[in-house]
CSV table of C-alpha atoms in Angstrom, one decimal:
chain,number,residue,atom,x,y,z
C,14,GLU,CA,108.3,96.5,120.1
C,15,ALA,CA,107.0,99.2,117.8
C,16,GLY,CA,106.6,98.2,114.1
C,17,VAL,CA,107.7,99.8,111.0
C,18,ALA,CA,106.0,103.2,110.6
C,19,GLN,CA,105.1,104.7,107.2
C,20,SER,CA,103.3,107.8,106.1
C,21,PRO,CA,101.1,108.8,104.5
C,22,ARG,CA,98.9,105.8,104.2
C,23,TYR,CA,97.3,107.0,101.0
C,24,LYS,CA,98.3,109.6,98.4
C,25,ILE,CA,96.5,110.7,95.2
C,26,ILE,CA,98.4,112.9,92.8
C,27,GLU,CA,98.3,113.8,89.1
C,28,LYS,CA,100.9,112.5,86.7
C,29,ARG,CA,104.0,114.6,86.4
C,30,GLN,CA,103.6,115.7,90.0
C,31,SER,CA,106.1,114.8,92.7
C,32,VAL,CA,105.4,112.8,95.9
C,33,ALA,CA,107.5,111.6,98.9
C,34,PHE,CA,107.0,108.8,101.3
C,35,TRP,CA,108.5,108.4,104.8
C,36,CYS,CA,109.5,105.3,106.7
C,37,ASN,CA,110.7,104.9,110.3
C,38,PRO,CA,112.1,101.4,110.8
C,39,ILE,CA,112.2,99.2,114.0
C,40,SER,CA,114.7,100.6,116.4
C,41,GLY,CA,118.1,99.0,116.0
C,42,HIS,CA,117.4,97.5,112.5
C,43,ALA,CA,120.4,98.2,110.3
C,44,THR,CA,118.9,97.2,107.0
C,45,LEU,CA,116.0,99.0,105.4
C,46,TYR,CA,114.2,98.1,102.2
C,47,TRP,CA,111.8,99.9,99.9
C,48,TYR,CA,109.5,97.8,97.8
C,49,GLN,CA,106.9,98.5,95.1
C,50,GLN,CA,103.9,96.3,95.1
C,51,ILE,CA,101.5,96.5,92.1
C,52,LEU,CA,98.1,95.1,92.5
C,53,GLY,CA,98.0,91.3,92.3
C,54,GLN,CA,101.8,91.0,92.3
C,55,GLY,CA,104.5,90.3,94.9
C,56,PRO,CA,106.7,93.1,96.2
C,57,LYS,CA,109.5,94.3,94.0
C,58,LEU,CA,112.7,95.6,95.7
C,59,LEU,CA,113.5,99.2,94.7
C,60,ILE,CA,116.4,99.9,97.0
C,61,GLN,CA,118.2,98.4,100.1
C,62,PHE,CA,120.2,100.4,102.7
C,63,GLN,CA,122.6,99.0,105.2
C,64,ASN,CA,122.8,101.7,107.8
C,65,ASN,CA,122.9,104.9,105.7
C,66,GLY,CA,124.7,103.3,102.7
C,67,VAL,CA,123.0,102.0,99.5
C,68,VAL,CA,123.6,98.2,99.1
C,69,ASP,CA,121.3,97.6,96.1
C,70,ASP,CA,119.5,100.0,93.9
C,71,SER,CA,119.6,98.1,90.6
C,72,GLN,CA,115.8,98.1,90.1
C,73,LEU,CA,115.3,101.7,91.1
C,74,PRO,CA,114.2,103.9,88.2
C,75,LYS,CA,116.9,106.5,88.9
C,76,ASP,CA,115.6,109.0,86.3
C,77,ARG,CA,112.5,109.6,88.5
C,78,PHE,CA,112.9,107.8,91.9
C,79,SER,CA,115.3,108.8,94.6
C,80,ALA,CA,115.8,107.6,98.2
C,81,GLU,CA,117.9,108.5,101.2
C,82,ARG,CA,118.4,107.3,104.7
C,83,LEU,CA,119.9,110.1,106.7
C,84,LYS,CA,121.8,109.1,109.9
C,85,GLY,CA,120.9,105.4,109.2
C,86,VAL,CA,117.5,105.6,110.7
C,87,ASP,CA,114.5,107.2,108.9
C,88,SER,CA,114.2,107.0,105.1
C,89,THR,CA,112.4,108.9,102.4
C,90,LEU,CA,111.4,107.7,98.9
C,91,LYS,CA,110.7,110.3,96.3
C,92,ILE,CA,109.1,110.1,92.8
C,93,GLN,CA,109.5,113.1,90.5
C,94,PRO,CA,107.8,113.3,88.1
C,95,ALA,CA,105.2,110.6,88.7
C,96,LYS,CA,103.8,108.4,85.8
C,97,LEU,CA,100.6,106.5,85.6
C,98,GLU,CA,102.5,103.1,86.0
C,99,ASP,CA,103.8,104.2,89.4
C,100,SER,CA,100.4,103.6,90.9
C,101,ALA,CA,101.2,100.9,93.5
C,102,VAL,CA,101.6,100.3,97.2
C,103,TYR,CA,105.1,101.3,98.5
C,104,LEU,CA,106.2,99.2,101.3
C,105,CYS,CA,109.1,99.8,103.7
C,106,ALA,CA,110.7,97.0,105.6
C,107,SER,CA,113.5,96.6,108.0
C,108,SER,CA,115.6,93.8,109.4
C,109,HIS,CA,118.1,93.5,112.2
C,110,ARG,CA,120.6,92.3,109.5
C,111,VAL,CA,120.5,90.6,106.1
C,112,GLY,CA,119.1,87.2,106.2
C,113,GLN,CA,116.9,87.9,109.2
C,114,PRO,CA,113.0,88.2,108.8
C,115,GLN,CA,112.0,91.5,107.3
C,116,HIS,CA,109.3,93.4,109.1
C,117,PHE,CA,107.1,95.3,106.8
C,118,GLY,CA,105.1,98.5,107.4
C,119,ASP,CA,101.6,98.8,106.1
C,120,GLY,CA,102.7,100.8,103.1
C,121,THR,CA,101.6,103.9,101.2
C,122,ARG,CA,99.0,103.3,98.5
C,123,LEU,CA,99.8,105.7,95.7
C,124,SER,CA,97.2,106.5,93.0
C,125,ILE,CA,98.2,108.6,89.9
C,126,LEU,CA,95.4,110.3,88.0
D,8,LYS,CA,116.1,83.7,85.6
D,9,ASN,CA,115.1,83.4,89.3
D,10,GLN,CA,111.4,82.7,89.6
D,11,VAL,CA,108.9,81.7,92.3
D,12,GLU,CA,105.6,80.3,91.2
D,13,GLN,CA,102.7,79.7,93.6
D,14,SER,CA,99.5,77.6,93.2
D,15,PRO,CA,96.6,77.9,93.4
D,16,GLN,CA,96.3,81.6,92.5
D,17,SER,CA,93.2,81.7,94.8
D,18,LEU,CA,91.4,79.3,97.1
D,19,ILE,CA,88.1,79.4,98.9
D,20,ILE,CA,87.5,76.9,101.8
D,21,LEU,CA,85.1,76.5,104.7
D,22,GLU,CA,86.0,77.6,108.1
D,23,GLY,CA,87.5,74.7,110.1
D,24,LYS,CA,88.9,72.9,107.1
D,25,ASN,CA,92.6,72.4,106.3
D,26,CYS,CA,94.3,73.5,103.2
D,27,THR,CA,97.8,73.4,101.5
D,28,LEU,CA,99.4,76.1,99.4
D,29,GLN,CA,102.2,75.2,97.0
D,30,CYS,CA,105.4,77.0,96.0
D,31,ASN,CA,107.9,76.0,93.3
D,32,TYR,CA,111.1,77.9,92.7
D,33,THR,CA,114.0,78.1,90.4
D,34,VAL,CA,116.1,80.4,92.5
D,35,SER,CA,119.9,79.8,92.6
D,36,PRO,CA,122.0,79.7,94.7
D,37,PHE,CA,119.4,78.9,97.4
D,38,SER,CA,119.7,80.4,100.9
D,39,ASN,CA,116.3,80.4,102.5
D,40,LEU,CA,112.6,80.2,101.9
D,41,ARG,CA,110.1,82.3,103.7
D,42,TRP,CA,106.3,82.4,103.9
D,43,TYR,CA,104.5,85.7,104.5
D,44,LYS,CA,100.9,86.4,105.3
D,45,GLN,CA,99.5,89.7,103.9
D,46,ASP,CA,96.1,90.9,105.0
D,47,THR,CA,94.2,93.3,102.7
D,48,GLY,CA,95.7,96.8,103.0
D,49,ARG,CA,98.5,95.7,105.3
D,50,GLY,CA,102.1,94.8,105.0
D,51,PRO,CA,103.3,91.2,104.8
D,52,VAL,CA,104.0,89.5,108.1
D,53,SER,CA,106.6,86.7,108.4
D,54,LEU,CA,105.2,83.2,109.2
D,55,THR,CA,108.2,81.0,108.8
D,56,ILE,CA,111.8,81.1,107.4
D,57,MET,CA,113.6,77.9,106.5
D,58,THR,CA,117.2,77.2,105.5
D,59,PHE,CA,118.6,74.5,103.3
D,60,SER,CA,118.9,72.0,106.2
D,61,GLU,CA,115.4,72.4,107.4
D,62,ASN,CA,112.5,70.5,105.9
D,63,THR,CA,109.7,71.6,108.1
D,64,LYS,CA,108.8,74.4,110.4
D,65,SER,CA,105.7,75.3,112.3
D,66,ASN,CA,104.1,78.5,113.6
D,67,GLY,CA,100.9,77.7,115.4
D,68,ARG,CA,98.4,76.3,112.9
D,69,TYR,CA,100.8,77.0,110.0
D,70,THR,CA,103.3,74.3,108.9
D,71,ALA,CA,105.8,74.9,106.1
D,72,THR,CA,107.7,72.2,104.4
D,73,LEU,CA,110.7,72.4,102.1
D,74,ASP,CA,112.1,69.9,99.6
D,75,ALA,CA,115.3,71.5,98.4
D,76,ASP,CA,116.0,68.7,96.0
D,77,THR,CA,112.7,69.2,94.1
D,78,LYS,CA,112.7,73.0,94.8
D,79,GLN,CA,109.2,72.8,96.3
D,80,SER,CA,107.6,74.2,99.4
D,81,SER,CA,104.2,74.0,100.9
D,82,LEU,CA,102.3,75.9,103.6
D,83,HIS,CA,99.7,73.8,105.4
D,84,ILE,CA,97.0,75.6,107.4
D,85,THR,CA,95.2,73.5,110.0
D,86,ALA,CA,91.6,74.2,111.2
D,87,SER,CA,91.2,77.3,109.3
D,88,GLN,CA,89.7,80.5,110.9
D,89,LEU,CA,88.1,83.5,109.3
D,90,SER,CA,91.2,85.5,110.2
D,91,ASP,CA,93.3,83.3,107.9
D,92,SER,CA,91.7,85.1,104.9
D,93,ALA,CA,94.7,86.8,103.3
D,94,SER,CA,97.3,86.5,100.6
D,95,TYR,CA,100.1,84.1,101.3
D,96,ILE,CA,103.4,84.9,99.6
D,97,CYS,CA,106.3,82.6,99.1
D,98,VAL,CA,109.8,84.3,99.1
D,99,VAL,CA,113.1,82.6,98.2
D,100,GLY,CA,116.4,84.2,99.2
D,101,THR,CA,119.8,83.8,97.6
D,102,ASN,CA,123.1,84.5,99.3
D,103,PHE,CA,125.4,85.3,96.5
D,104,GLY,CA,127.2,88.3,97.9
D,105,ASN,CA,124.3,90.4,99.2
D,106,GLU,CA,121.1,88.5,99.8
D,107,LYS,CA,118.4,89.0,97.2
D,108,LEU,CA,114.8,87.9,97.6
D,109,THR,CA,112.5,86.7,94.9
D,110,PHE,CA,108.8,87.0,95.7
D,111,GLY,CA,105.9,84.9,94.4
D,112,THR,CA,102.7,86.6,93.3
D,113,GLY,CA,100.8,84.9,96.3
D,114,THR,CA,97.8,82.7,96.8
D,115,ARG,CA,94.7,84.6,97.8
D,116,LEU,CA,93.0,82.5,100.5
D,117,THR,CA,89.3,83.2,101.5
D,118,ILE,CA,87.8,81.4,104.5
D,119,ILE,CA,83.9,81.3,104.5
D,120,PRO,CA,81.8,80.6,107.5
């Protein structure tokens, strides 16, 4: 079974620039999550999709972050404009359904200069 | 406020030795408790998931315990190997409507030869 794919693996941008991350979940997984993991901390949920609908985006900074999951499969997370405090690893995870183990991708490490 | 606290923050042991990692939580209402292993630069990988009625679950050399009365969990690693060097994250799920996960900050385990 192929795992969760994320790209790019690394991204370096200057503050106020924009950036986008891509995630391809495990085939058949209806639930998709985006997390932000700051160094030394556990992941923090940004947004959760069930198929192509948003279930929870309460911790997503909507003034600068946006996410979509077209056709209920792939997803993109965008930051515009980026701030220094956005430096983190952005993890995508998927699960067959809520309550089942989440399978994580290896993340995108974002550095803001 | 839902919280998950892990101890110790970091741990160094000799290869072949056993160790136990601790997790205390104040998450309510409780649904399940998960342990994840996160290698440096990789996404978390699920080790175990336990519900309220389970008090122990094993995955190879990893054994997790759960005491729902005292809201404590432990992860015991037997006969440690160099490949066990990683961060171990305790995650507690609620099931109030849509499931929400609360992540601990992890224990950084280093195995030395």
